[in-house]
């Protein structure tokens, strides 16, 4: 028999990590659907990747900062080291 | 004055020449929205009192100050953003105004708009069919001329796919060409806002307005923005590549129209040659893993404490994506899934880079089939992900990609054709599309679409 990729316990654990409340029906459904998806993406194993570096940013930007003297006009207004917000109480 | 079918730039000119007031213009489109939107459900929110600016539709993914922004999810049912996205701000500064927030798949998860918590949009060509997605409301709205242009977002095909199914022009720019600031985040390393229009010149014009470095989006690029409306009119000849791997499993009628369009390009003097691209199935897997991971992280912020409703309001598709993303990022699976997918992303990027040493542009079909009937998505594995298969490679690499209509199938449904270009070479893509438009007028598809919805 084919080894199961995911178990019901896995789904419950993922739901807990994701802070989602799932119905029994959803648990069954996601178990099946996630398994299908995980099976599909295994096609990546057909490619050799051991000598390839990962990409996290497609246009090769690194270390992006605000230019000197530029200010963040869209943030909350500051007075000395405090934020100025509307009165709450 | 008869305004029906006039392009965005034509309308702008009429306003400049004072032949029509902005108020009349807005009232004209509001009247059309009132008449046709109940049937098409292209808008989630309509700005009934809008009187100023050249009207356009913005996908409900763009934060608009003081205007409810839902991402088509009940989680954000009552969310009124306190700030404006860079794209809508730039368009405001260019004299345009949001006439309505268009419908979409909830959180932009999907290729149909059926995951919208505000009901599915209808394809203007056949109201029993999907408009495609996720920017389906935007595509339907311009195809039926409820607004002269719209803005969408594209993560794995969400501009190009509905553009193909509704028979309009949609551009996914290079990743980082257009700022993501104020766009509700889906897959942050993929999301690209872009224009959807009724002709190429309008598309070039809108791209020029919204493109450029934004200090509020660190991933936006400082590469200079070109004057696209001038660039498209230059006489250019291109080397164009065609990848056989993009034709596997594609509907015969679509193939026929795509080959016919390639003949048009040859006739225009462009050199066409075969190229080798990795099969799209690898991009589907990379996209599925990385995008779900980013979704699980981006949707983590919605707890209903600071704004919006709590996590019980998430729909099925969002929950499924959060679960899968959480799985691929979790301890023990990270290397096997997430990191491996990032590596294959490098391989796909290298594949495109080496092909672009040889050719200027790549063309091919945009979608494997034309618009499906509402309800049909359930039959397809992967919840519609395969509908985006031809769009996902360009998204994976971050290169620009345009969808144009090239004909109708036997059911009178539009057929899409895509033009991919090298990084930041939107000008070349739009130039080729403009040449194609001058030669064929898209075989009358766009005009026919508009004329299906007379005043």
XYZ file of C-alpha atoms in Angstrom:
544
model
C 0.000 0.000 0.000
C 1.141 3.520 -0.800
C 2.424 5.373 2.201
C 0.155 8.174 3.259
C 1.737 11.603 2.825
C -0.457 13.306 5.378
C -2.465 12.138 8.375
C -5.458 13.621 10.124
C -3.139 14.600 12.983
C -1.021 16.587 10.521
C -4.091 18.513 9.353
C -5.087 19.284 12.946
C -1.549 20.426 13.703
C -1.469 22.688 10.613
C -4.883 24.115 11.532
C -3.565 24.916 14.991
C -0.432 26.580 13.595
C -2.604 28.582 11.174
C -5.142 29.471 13.861
C -8.005 28.113 11.758
C -11.038 26.300 13.127
C -11.933 23.449 10.792
C -15.082 21.359 10.686
C -14.800 17.553 10.488
C -15.869 17.767 6.878
C -13.136 20.299 6.116
C -10.518 18.155 7.808
C -11.388 15.217 5.553
C -11.535 17.405 2.455
C -8.231 19.197 3.079
C -6.517 15.931 3.900
C -7.417 14.632 0.463
C -6.777 17.867 -1.426
C -3.464 18.692 0.236
C -2.297 15.177 -0.454
C -3.151 15.577 -4.144
C -1.251 18.837 -4.293
C 1.784 17.446 -2.498
C 1.787 14.526 -4.949
C 1.680 16.914 -7.908
C 4.540 19.154 -6.800
C 6.818 16.158 -6.444
C 7.505 16.587 -10.179
C 10.201 19.020 -9.046
C 12.253 15.997 -7.988
C 12.791 15.324 -11.712
C 15.195 18.278 -11.795
C 18.650 18.230 -10.272
C 18.929 21.031 -7.754
C 21.830 20.104 -5.490
C 24.208 22.654 -7.042
C 21.620 25.406 -7.588
C 21.217 28.403 -5.285
C 17.689 29.397 -4.245
C 15.989 32.559 -5.564
C 14.011 34.716 -3.190
C 13.965 37.912 -5.270
C 13.620 37.745 -9.043
C 15.128 41.089 -10.052
C 18.284 40.740 -7.944
C 17.819 43.721 -5.665
C 19.862 43.699 -2.476
C 20.055 46.000 0.538
C 17.459 48.597 -0.394
C 17.377 51.662 1.864
C 15.686 55.047 1.882
C 17.965 57.551 0.148
C 19.798 59.972 2.456
C 17.548 62.788 3.594
C 14.337 61.113 2.430
C 11.563 60.879 4.955
C 8.655 58.550 5.358
C 5.699 60.841 4.811
C 3.187 58.056 4.912
C 3.991 56.719 8.375
C 2.395 57.862 11.602
C 3.442 61.374 12.622
C 6.110 61.575 15.289
C 6.559 64.025 18.091
C 10.010 63.521 19.558
C 9.982 59.763 20.066
C 6.183 59.330 20.335
C 3.578 58.607 17.658
C 0.764 61.118 17.340
C -2.585 59.376 16.978
C -6.218 60.374 17.414
C -7.449 60.385 20.983
C -8.858 56.956 21.797
C -10.519 57.501 25.204
C -22.014 62.946 -28.157
C -21.626 59.241 -28.767
C -19.063 57.997 -26.265
C -19.671 54.308 -26.706
C -16.439 52.362 -27.248
C -14.103 55.360 -27.067
C -10.664 54.564 -25.700
C -9.293 56.010 -22.481
C -6.993 58.403 -24.369
C -9.804 59.505 -26.688
C -11.991 60.295 -23.681
C -9.127 62.159 -22.042
C -8.693 64.236 -25.201
C -12.410 65.080 -25.295
C -12.161 66.325 -21.720
C -9.045 68.378 -22.493
C -10.811 69.953 -25.484
C -13.813 70.610 -23.220
C -16.109 68.728 -25.587
C -17.370 66.837 -22.599
C -17.117 67.478 -18.864
C -15.721 65.002 -16.391
C -19.104 64.993 -14.708
C -20.869 63.930 -17.917
C -18.228 61.280 -18.495
C -18.701 59.781 -15.034
C -22.464 59.908 -15.377
C -22.249 58.107 -18.718
C -20.325 55.188 -17.250
C -22.412 55.144 -14.058
C -25.479 54.786 -16.215
C -23.907 51.833 -18.016
C -22.860 50.269 -14.707
C -26.419 50.616 -13.370
C -27.746 49.012 -16.529
C -25.352 46.081 -16.907
C -23.663 45.442 -13.570
C -26.659 43.701 -11.969
C -26.183 41.035 -14.637
C -22.362 40.940 -14.753
C -21.517 41.554 -11.070
C -18.219 43.095 -12.130
C -18.107 45.570 -9.231
C -18.126 45.097 -5.484
C -18.373 48.821 -4.745
C -19.524 51.578 -7.119
C -18.757 55.238 -6.375
C -22.208 56.581 -7.227
C -21.293 60.185 -6.536
C -18.059 60.287 -8.493
C -18.021 63.364 -10.710
C -14.394 64.259 -11.243
C -11.553 62.674 -13.176
C -11.420 60.177 -16.012
C -13.139 57.103 -14.564
C -11.514 53.680 -14.305
C -12.039 50.468 -12.378
C -9.616 49.324 -9.680
C -9.521 45.738 -8.530
C -10.710 45.584 -4.919
C -7.155 44.617 -3.987
C -5.937 48.250 -4.056
C -6.267 50.237 -0.862
C -8.247 53.390 -1.613
C -8.413 55.979 1.129
C -11.945 56.318 2.467
C -13.320 53.744 0.007
C -14.121 50.259 1.292
C -11.539 47.692 0.139
C -12.456 44.045 0.656
C -10.144 41.854 -1.448
C -13.508 40.121 -2.101
C -13.338 38.548 1.365
C -15.802 38.972 4.228
C -12.762 39.196 6.496
C -12.381 42.748 5.160
C -16.114 43.391 4.655
C -15.975 46.574 6.713
C -12.395 47.672 5.981
C -11.991 51.291 4.889
C -8.285 51.945 4.280
C -6.774 54.995 5.963
C -4.279 55.387 3.097
C -4.015 55.233 -0.687
C -2.048 52.682 -2.709
C 0.769 54.105 -4.831
C -0.870 52.948 -8.078
C -4.241 54.600 -7.405
C -2.457 57.684 -6.042
C -0.417 58.020 -9.227
C -3.522 57.644 -11.366
C -5.251 60.292 -9.252
C -2.355 62.619 -9.963
C -2.775 61.831 -13.677
C -6.363 63.101 -13.510
C -8.108 59.762 -13.176
C -10.564 58.555 -10.563
C -11.816 55.213 -9.317
C -15.432 54.767 -10.420
C -15.716 51.344 -8.850
C -13.838 48.588 -7.075
C -13.974 45.485 -9.210
C -14.825 41.943 -8.188
C -12.168 39.244 -7.968
C -11.426 35.893 -6.404
C -11.188 36.365 -2.635
C -7.612 37.492 -1.830
C -6.946 36.963 -5.588
C -6.884 33.193 -5.013
C -8.233 31.646 -8.171
C -8.849 31.917 -11.892
C -12.627 32.291 -11.992
C -13.928 34.903 -9.453
C -16.086 32.152 -7.974
C -14.167 32.275 -4.697
C -15.362 35.876 -4.240
C -17.486 36.279 -1.109
C -19.542 38.778 -3.142
C -20.657 36.326 -5.814
C -19.117 35.215 -9.091
C -18.722 37.742 -11.933
C -20.182 36.752 -15.305
C -18.329 36.611 -18.571
C -19.784 39.372 -20.794
C -19.528 37.067 -23.831
C -21.693 34.392 -22.242
C -23.225 35.077 -18.857
C -23.245 31.398 -17.945
C -19.459 31.349 -18.052
C -16.606 32.549 -15.832
C -14.799 35.759 -16.744
C -11.576 34.134 -15.554
C -9.559 35.472 -12.669
C -8.565 36.572 -10.351
C -8.991 40.078 -11.870
C -12.229 38.862 -13.492
C -14.326 41.863 -12.495
C -11.825 44.239 -14.091
C -11.757 42.225 -17.331
C -15.555 41.889 -17.489
C -16.033 45.602 -16.731
C -13.899 46.794 -19.629
C -15.022 44.102 -22.078
C -18.624 45.310 -21.578
C -17.405 48.944 -21.499
C -18.595 49.713 -17.981
C -15.318 51.615 -17.571
C -12.823 52.486 -20.335
C -9.891 50.868 -18.500
C -9.083 49.015 -15.313
C -6.214 48.068 -13.063
C -5.633 44.535 -11.900
C -3.004 42.561 -10.076
C -1.244 39.474 -11.369
C 0.468 36.903 -9.173
C 0.272 33.781 -11.346
C -1.885 34.943 -14.275
C -4.567 37.050 -12.597
C -4.413 39.841 -15.201
C -3.586 37.769 -18.286
C -6.034 34.926 -17.696
C -9.252 36.983 -17.389
C -8.012 39.279 -20.180
C -7.852 36.218 -22.442
C -11.269 34.915 -21.405
C -12.985 38.305 -21.728
C -11.150 39.383 -24.890
C -9.258 42.453 -23.642
C -5.621 43.515 -23.318
C -3.866 42.831 -20.026
C -0.262 43.393 -19.042
C 1.640 41.803 -16.202
C 4.703 44.050 -15.959
C 8.125 42.931 -14.753
C 8.118 42.219 -11.019
C 9.101 45.503 -9.355
C 8.198 47.706 -12.350
C 5.030 48.857 -10.563
C 4.858 49.503 -6.823
C 2.968 47.062 -4.612
C 2.527 49.634 -1.842
C -1.072 49.572 -0.684
C -1.929 46.446 -2.653
C -3.300 43.780 -0.315
C -0.448 41.278 -0.250
C -0.930 37.810 -1.717
C 2.364 36.350 -2.911
C 4.808 39.137 -2.172
C 7.594 37.887 -4.427
C 5.124 37.540 -7.323
C 2.462 40.283 -7.118
C 2.467 42.726 -10.048
C -0.133 45.457 -10.525
C -0.836 46.174 -14.195
C -3.168 47.816 -16.715
C -6.131 46.201 -18.511
C -7.422 48.085 -21.530
C -9.261 48.074 -24.851
C -6.244 49.003 -26.978
C -2.461 48.867 -26.778
C -1.892 52.611 -26.613
C -4.106 52.955 -23.513
C -2.156 50.108 -21.963
C 1.170 51.804 -22.698
C -0.177 55.078 -21.331
C -1.388 53.553 -18.075
C 1.831 51.612 -17.573
C 3.780 54.831 -17.899
C 1.602 56.460 -15.237
C 1.895 53.682 -12.679
C 5.461 52.389 -13.228
C 8.568 53.485 -11.367
C 10.542 53.398 -8.173
C 8.524 53.884 -5.016
C 10.361 54.468 -1.790
C 7.526 52.717 0.018
C 8.079 49.464 -1.853
C 11.662 48.291 -1.425
C 11.199 45.731 -4.210
C 10.269 48.370 -6.796
C 12.981 48.997 -9.355
C 14.886 52.219 -9.998
C 15.455 51.307 -13.659
C 14.202 54.275 -15.722
C 10.588 54.162 -16.933
C 10.316 54.452 -20.706
C 7.863 56.609 -22.610
C 5.836 53.592 -23.668
C 3.303 55.533 -25.760
C 6.179 56.721 -27.978
C 8.033 53.410 -27.842
C 5.117 51.460 -29.322
C 5.127 53.616 -32.462
C 8.761 52.927 -33.387
C 9.374 50.676 -36.342
C 11.008 47.618 -34.795
C 11.688 44.131 -36.064
C 12.006 41.358 -33.507
C 13.383 37.880 -33.183
C 10.481 35.900 -31.771
C 10.718 32.500 -30.080
C 8.101 29.777 -29.958
C 8.297 26.956 -27.422
C 6.668 23.672 -28.370
C 6.271 22.804 -24.681
C 3.626 25.569 -24.409
C 1.361 23.916 -26.968
C 0.961 20.536 -25.246
C -2.641 19.850 -24.229
C -3.938 23.113 -25.698
C -7.380 23.228 -27.332
C -7.162 22.809 -31.131
C -9.132 25.951 -31.945
C -6.808 28.004 -29.734
C -3.767 26.476 -31.435
C -5.205 27.299 -34.850
C -5.699 30.968 -33.989
C -2.295 31.203 -32.331
C -0.548 29.791 -35.407
C -2.547 32.142 -37.610
C -1.366 35.050 -35.443
C 2.228 33.876 -35.694
C 1.835 33.989 -39.483
C 0.711 37.608 -39.137
C 3.901 38.356 -37.200
C 6.005 36.714 -39.921
C 4.179 38.740 -42.554
C 5.050 41.885 -40.594
C 8.719 41.012 -41.053
C 9.588 39.484 -37.689
C 11.851 36.444 -37.552
C 10.217 33.468 -35.831
C 12.253 30.548 -34.514
C 11.733 27.563 -32.240
C 13.160 27.767 -28.723
C 13.399 25.350 -25.820
C 11.607 26.255 -22.615
C 11.062 23.985 -19.628
C 7.543 22.506 -19.564
C 5.110 24.749 -17.614
C 4.411 21.923 -15.120
C 7.554 22.841 -13.153
C 6.425 26.441 -12.841
C 3.046 25.248 -11.577
C 4.795 23.354 -8.783
C 7.161 26.190 -7.908
C 4.243 28.599 -7.918
C 2.060 26.320 -5.830
C 4.704 25.868 -3.143
C 6.140 29.381 -2.901
C 2.912 31.294 -3.416
C 1.035 29.233 -0.800
C 3.899 29.780 1.627
C 3.716 33.527 1.081
C -0.084 33.424 1.386
C 0.094 31.662 4.738
C 2.436 34.356 5.982
C 0.565 37.321 4.448
C -2.830 36.182 5.697
C -1.395 35.585 9.164
C -2.017 39.241 10.007
C -5.820 38.947 9.771
C -6.904 38.326 13.319
C -9.862 40.720 13.492
C -8.329 42.545 16.430
C -7.063 45.702 14.767
C -9.399 45.804 11.758
C -11.653 43.512 9.773
C -13.307 40.306 10.942
C -11.655 37.285 12.532
C -10.238 34.169 10.877
C -13.586 32.338 10.876
C -14.505 34.543 7.928
C -11.914 33.013 5.604
C -13.433 31.078 2.683
C -12.518 27.559 1.580
C -9.807 28.497 -0.915
C -7.977 30.850 1.452
C -8.026 28.235 4.220
C -6.743 25.551 1.854
C -3.884 27.785 0.731
C -2.982 28.814 4.267
C -2.884 25.147 5.291
C -0.641 24.109 2.402
C 1.654 27.087 2.894
C 1.960 26.323 6.573
C 2.815 22.735 5.681
C 5.573 23.553 3.173
C 7.140 26.018 5.609
C 6.950 23.783 8.644
C 9.795 22.052 10.373
C 10.946 18.958 8.531
C 9.388 19.939 5.195
C 10.993 23.304 4.575
C 14.027 21.961 2.699
C 12.079 19.380 0.712
C 9.427 21.799 -0.478
C 10.074 25.493 0.046
C 13.834 25.593 -0.469
C 13.744 23.125 -3.327
C 11.069 25.205 -5.076
C 13.244 28.304 -4.648
C 16.069 26.416 -6.346
C 13.882 25.346 -9.254
C 12.830 28.977 -9.515
C 16.515 29.743 -10.218
C 16.572 27.064 -12.913
C 13.487 28.545 -14.597
C 15.003 32.049 -14.447
C 18.242 30.782 -16.037
C 16.188 29.018 -18.714
C 14.476 32.302 -19.687
C 17.719 34.278 -19.489
C 19.499 31.925 -21.870
C 16.553 31.971 -24.303
C 16.510 35.784 -24.255
C 20.126 35.791 -25.445
C 18.716 34.335 -28.622
C 15.329 36.008 -29.096
C 13.704 39.327 -28.122
C 10.212 38.043 -27.382
C 8.387 34.757 -26.837
C 4.822 34.178 -28.043
C 2.268 31.423 -27.565
C -1.228 30.584 -26.349
C -2.393 32.217 -23.120
C -4.895 29.716 -21.751
C -5.361 25.979 -22.482
C -9.119 26.412 -23.064
C -11.545 29.314 -23.566
C -13.966 30.417 -20.817
C -15.463 27.526 -18.869
C -19.064 27.284 -17.701
C -19.730 28.428 -14.150
C -19.464 25.377 -11.907
C -17.074 23.553 -14.225
C -13.933 24.322 -12.225
C -14.731 21.567 -9.764
C -14.092 19.004 -12.486
C -10.524 20.160 -12.946
C -7.845 18.959 -10.591
C -5.914 21.517 -8.629
C -8.876 23.859 -8.290
C -8.167 25.708 -11.527
C -4.421 26.022 -11.068
C -3.897 24.309 -14.414
C -5.845 27.114 -16.102
C -2.914 29.388 -15.274
C -0.244 26.972 -16.446
C 0.895 29.076 -19.404
C 1.032 32.235 -17.293
C 2.939 30.882 -14.334
C 6.376 30.530 -15.972
C 6.602 34.308 -16.599
C 5.431 34.915 -13.041
C 8.014 32.525 -11.670
C 10.799 34.315 -13.532
C 9.350 37.783 -12.862
C 9.399 38.760 -16.558
C 6.698 40.866 -18.264
C 3.896 39.202 -20.210
C 0.983 40.624 -22.205
C -2.295 39.000 -23.217
C -4.080 40.077 -26.401
C -7.194 38.658 -28.094
C -6.624 36.932 -31.442
C -10.031 35.549 -32.385
C -13.179 33.761 -31.276
C -13.795 30.042 -31.000
C -16.906 28.227 -32.285
C -18.798 29.224 -29.109
C -18.029 32.890 -29.795
C -15.603 33.051 -26.890
C -12.374 35.079 -27.033
C -9.009 33.393 -27.514
C -5.915 34.860 -25.841
C -2.340 35.077 -27.116
C 0.612 35.948 -24.914
C 3.783 37.896 -25.581
C 6.567 37.483 -23.032
C 9.613 39.743 -22.932
C 12.905 40.075 -21.134
C 13.124 41.891 -17.775
C 11.936 45.530 -18.007
C 11.378 45.277 -21.763
C 7.663 46.073 -21.632
C 8.296 48.546 -24.479
C 9.162 45.732 -26.902
C 6.129 43.663 -25.908
C 3.773 46.602 -26.335
C 5.482 47.570 -29.606
C 4.818 44.135 -31.099
C 1.233 44.145 -29.815
C 0.706 47.591 -31.346
C 1.990 46.385 -34.721
C -0.361 43.410 -34.455
C -3.261 45.704 -33.573
C -2.578 47.986 -36.573
C -2.489 44.962 -38.860
C -5.458 42.959 -37.538
C -7.470 45.150 -35.112
C -7.451 41.938 -33.045
C -9.749 40.435 -35.666
C -12.544 42.677 -34.402
C -12.811 40.853 -31.052
C -12.611 43.874 -28.754
C -15.086 45.952 -30.794
C -17.505 43.045 -30.964
C -17.311 42.648 -27.179
C -18.172 46.306 -26.623
C -20.963 46.208 -29.203
C -22.605 43.334 -27.362
C -23.369 45.993 -24.711
C -24.889 48.961 -26.506
C -25.946 52.111 -24.627
